[in-house]
GROMACS .gro file of C-alpha atoms in nm:
model
  148
    1MET     CA    1  10.909  14.867  14.349
    2MET     CA    2  10.945  15.106  14.640
    3ASP     CA    3  11.231  15.058  14.886
    4ASN     CA    4  11.003  14.985  15.180
    5GLU     CA    5  10.808  14.717  14.993
    6THR     CA    6  10.913  14.359  15.037
    7ARG     CA    7  10.953  14.138  14.736
    8LEU     CA    8  10.659  13.912  14.662
    9LYS     CA    9  10.711  13.540  14.714
   10ARG     CA   10  10.843  13.369  14.403
   11PHE     CA   11  10.773  13.005  14.325
   12VAL     CA   12  10.934  12.835  14.027
   13ILE     CA   13  10.825  12.519  13.851
   14THR     CA   14  11.100  12.382  13.631
   15GLY     CA   15  11.191  12.059  13.453
   16GLY     CA   16  11.251  11.911  13.113
   17PRO     CA   17  11.026  11.937  12.808
   18GLY     CA   18  10.705  11.741  12.848
   19ALA     CA   19  10.734  11.706  13.226
   20GLY     CA   20  10.400  11.879  13.288
   21LYS     CA   21  10.516  12.223  13.404
   22SER     CA   22  10.276  12.424  13.191
   23THR     CA   23   9.985  12.194  13.275
   24LEU     CA   24  10.052  12.230  13.647
   25ILE     CA   25  10.083  12.607  13.616
   26LYS     CA   26   9.748  12.624  13.434
   27ILE     CA   27   9.587  12.434  13.722
   28PHE     CA   28   9.742  12.664  13.982
   29SER     CA   29   9.646  12.974  13.782
   30LYS     CA   30   9.280  12.867  13.787
   31GLU     CA   31   9.273  12.752  14.151
   32PHE     CA   32   9.462  13.053  14.288
   33ALA     CA   33   9.382  13.321  14.030
   34ASP     CA   34   9.318  13.581  14.299
   35LYS     CA   35   9.652  13.512  14.476
   36ILE     CA   36   9.920  13.436  14.218
   37GLN     CA   37  10.053  13.603  13.908
   38CYS     CA   38  10.174  13.344  13.657
   39VAL     CA   39  10.490  13.423  13.461
   40PRO     CA   40  10.529  13.238  13.129
   41GLU     CA   41  10.835  13.049  13.012
   42ILE     CA   42  11.075  13.279  12.826
   43PRO     CA   43  11.227  13.030  12.577
   44THR     CA   44  10.879  12.951  12.443
   45LEU     CA   45  10.803  13.320  12.397
   46LEU     CA   46  11.132  13.381  12.219
   47ILE     CA   47  11.124  13.071  12.000
   48ILE     CA   48  10.756  13.034  11.911
   49GLN     CA   49  10.617  13.386  11.939
   50LEU     CA   50  10.915  13.586  11.811
   51GLY     CA   51  11.087  13.331  11.589
   52LEU     CA   52  11.421  13.361  11.769
   53THR     CA   53  11.604  13.033  11.785
   54PRO     CA   54  11.915  12.895  11.942
   55ASP     CA   55  12.174  12.790  11.688
   56THR     CA   56  12.165  12.439  11.547
   57ARG     CA   57  12.464  12.267  11.394
   58GLU     CA   58  12.434  11.935  11.218
   59GLY     CA   59  12.088  11.887  11.367
   60GLN     CA   60  12.211  11.940  11.723
   61TYR     CA   61  12.076  12.212  11.950
   62VAL     CA   62  12.350  12.458  12.044
   63PHE     CA   63  12.283  12.713  12.317
   64THR     CA   64  12.456  13.027  12.198
   65LYS     CA   65  12.581  13.292  12.435
   66GLU     CA   66  12.367  13.555  12.259
   67PHE     CA   67  12.048  13.349  12.287
   68GLY     CA   68  12.122  13.285  12.655
   69GLN     CA   69  12.179  13.653  12.721
   70THR     CA   70  11.851  13.740  12.551
   71MET     CA   71  11.665  13.479  12.760
   72TYR     CA   72  11.828  13.599  13.081
   73HIS     CA   73  11.757  13.969  13.030
   74VAL     CA   74  11.400  13.917  12.907
   75GLN     CA   75  11.342  13.700  13.217
   76ILE     CA   76  11.460  13.984  13.443
   77LEU     CA   77  11.223  14.231  13.275
   78LEU     CA   78  10.929  13.991  13.276
   79GLU     CA   79  10.974  13.913  13.646
   80LYS     CA   80  10.985  14.285  13.735
   81LEU     CA   81  10.680  14.362  13.525
   82SER     CA   82  10.492  14.059  13.660
   83GLU     CA   83  10.558  14.171  14.015
   84GLU     CA   84  10.425  14.519  13.938
   85VAL     CA   85  10.110  14.370  13.785
   86ALA     CA   86  10.069  14.132  14.080
   87ARG     CA   87  10.094  14.417  14.330
   88TYR     CA   88   9.853  14.632  14.132
   89THR     CA   89   9.596  14.349  14.118
   90GLY     CA   90   9.638  14.252  14.484
   91LYS     CA   91   9.816  13.922  14.429
   92THR     CA   92  10.068  13.796  14.682
   93ALA     CA   93  10.304  13.574  14.483
   94LEU     CA   94  10.456  13.498  14.146
   95LEU     CA   95  10.447  13.149  13.993
   96LEU     CA   96  10.716  13.115  13.729
   97ASP     CA   97  10.730  12.864  13.448
   98LYS     CA   98  11.108  12.823  13.465
   99ALA     CA   99  11.336  13.108  13.574
  100ARG     CA  100  11.680  13.263  13.531
  101LEU     CA  101  11.855  12.954  13.664
  102ASP     CA  102  11.729  12.756  13.365
  103THR     CA  103  11.969  12.965  13.159
  104LEU     CA  104  12.249  12.823  13.374
  105VAL     CA  105  12.139  12.466  13.295
  106HIS     CA  106  12.148  12.535  12.921
  107PHE     CA  107  12.484  12.708  12.961
  108LEU     CA  108  12.638  12.412  13.147
  109CYS     CA  109  12.489  12.152  12.913
  110ASN     CA  110  12.661  12.323  12.624
  111GLY     CA  111  13.011  12.319  12.770
  112GLY     CA  112  13.009  12.636  12.979
  113THR     CA  113  13.121  12.662  13.341
  114VAL     CA  114  12.962  12.830  13.642
  115GLN     CA  115  13.242  13.088  13.638
  116GLU     CA  116  13.174  13.169  13.270
  117TYR     CA  117  12.802  13.197  13.347
  118GLU     CA  118  12.866  13.438  13.633
  119LYS     CA  119  13.095  13.648  13.414
  120THR     CA  120  12.865  13.641  13.109
  121PHE     CA  121  12.560  13.747  13.310
  122ASN     CA  122  12.742  13.964  13.564
  123THR     CA  123  12.595  13.772  13.855
  124ALA     CA  124  12.685  13.531  14.133
  125LEU     CA  125  12.517  13.196  14.175
  126PRO     CA  126  12.416  13.257  14.541
  127ASP     CA  127  12.243  13.578  14.429
  128GLU     CA  128  12.053  13.388  14.160
  129TYR     CA  129  11.940  13.122  14.408
  130GLY     CA  130  11.829  13.397  14.647
  131LEU     CA  131  11.578  13.533  14.397
  132TYR     CA  132  11.334  13.247  14.446
  133ASP     CA  133  11.162  13.121  14.758
  134THR     CA  134  11.077  12.774  14.630
  135VAL     CA  135  11.192  12.584  14.322
  136ILE     CA  136  11.003  12.270  14.225
  137PHE     CA  137  11.173  12.043  13.973
  138ILE     CA  138  10.949  11.803  13.782
  139GLY     CA  139  11.137  11.513  13.630
  140LEU     CA  140  11.015  11.316  13.335
  141PRO     CA  141  10.844  10.991  13.423
  142PRO     CA  142  11.016  10.669  13.312
  143LYS     CA  143  10.941  10.576  12.951
  144GLU     CA  144  10.752  10.268  13.076
  145VAL     CA  145  10.472  10.502  13.184
  146TYR     CA  146  10.416  10.593  12.820
  147GLU     CA  147  10.455  10.240  12.686
  148ASN     CA  148  10.192  10.073  12.905
   0.00000   0.00000   0.00000
C-alpha cells in the first residue's frame, strides 16, 4: 500500500462456532460483491485445509503458543493481500470472518494474560483494536431455540 493511500474500511464478524458468521458473510458477499472483499477465517484454513491442529491433551483443546503465532501471522498476511486485491478490483472495504483479536480470545481462554499476548505477538492491545472499524460479535442463541 502506498503511503498516501488510506486504509480500506475493515469490518469483522466474530463469535463462537455455529453462531452463523460464515452464513452471514456469504450473504454479504453476494449482496455487496462489487463493494467488499471477504477475508476467510484463518483457523479453518489452517485446521481443515492444511491439517495443522492445536494441541489436544486428554481430549481437551489446548491453544498452543506456536499455533497462535501461526494464526496471527497468517492473518496479517491475508489481510494485507486481501486489501491489495480489494483495491485492484475497485472494492472499498474488507469483511473479515474473525480477525487477529480472536487469537487473543484463544490465548486468554487457555490461561494466558493480555501482557503475555502483547509480548508474544509484539503488539499492544490498543493497536490491535485500531485495526478494525467495526467488530460485530454474534453470540450463540439459547439452546431452547434448537430444542423447540
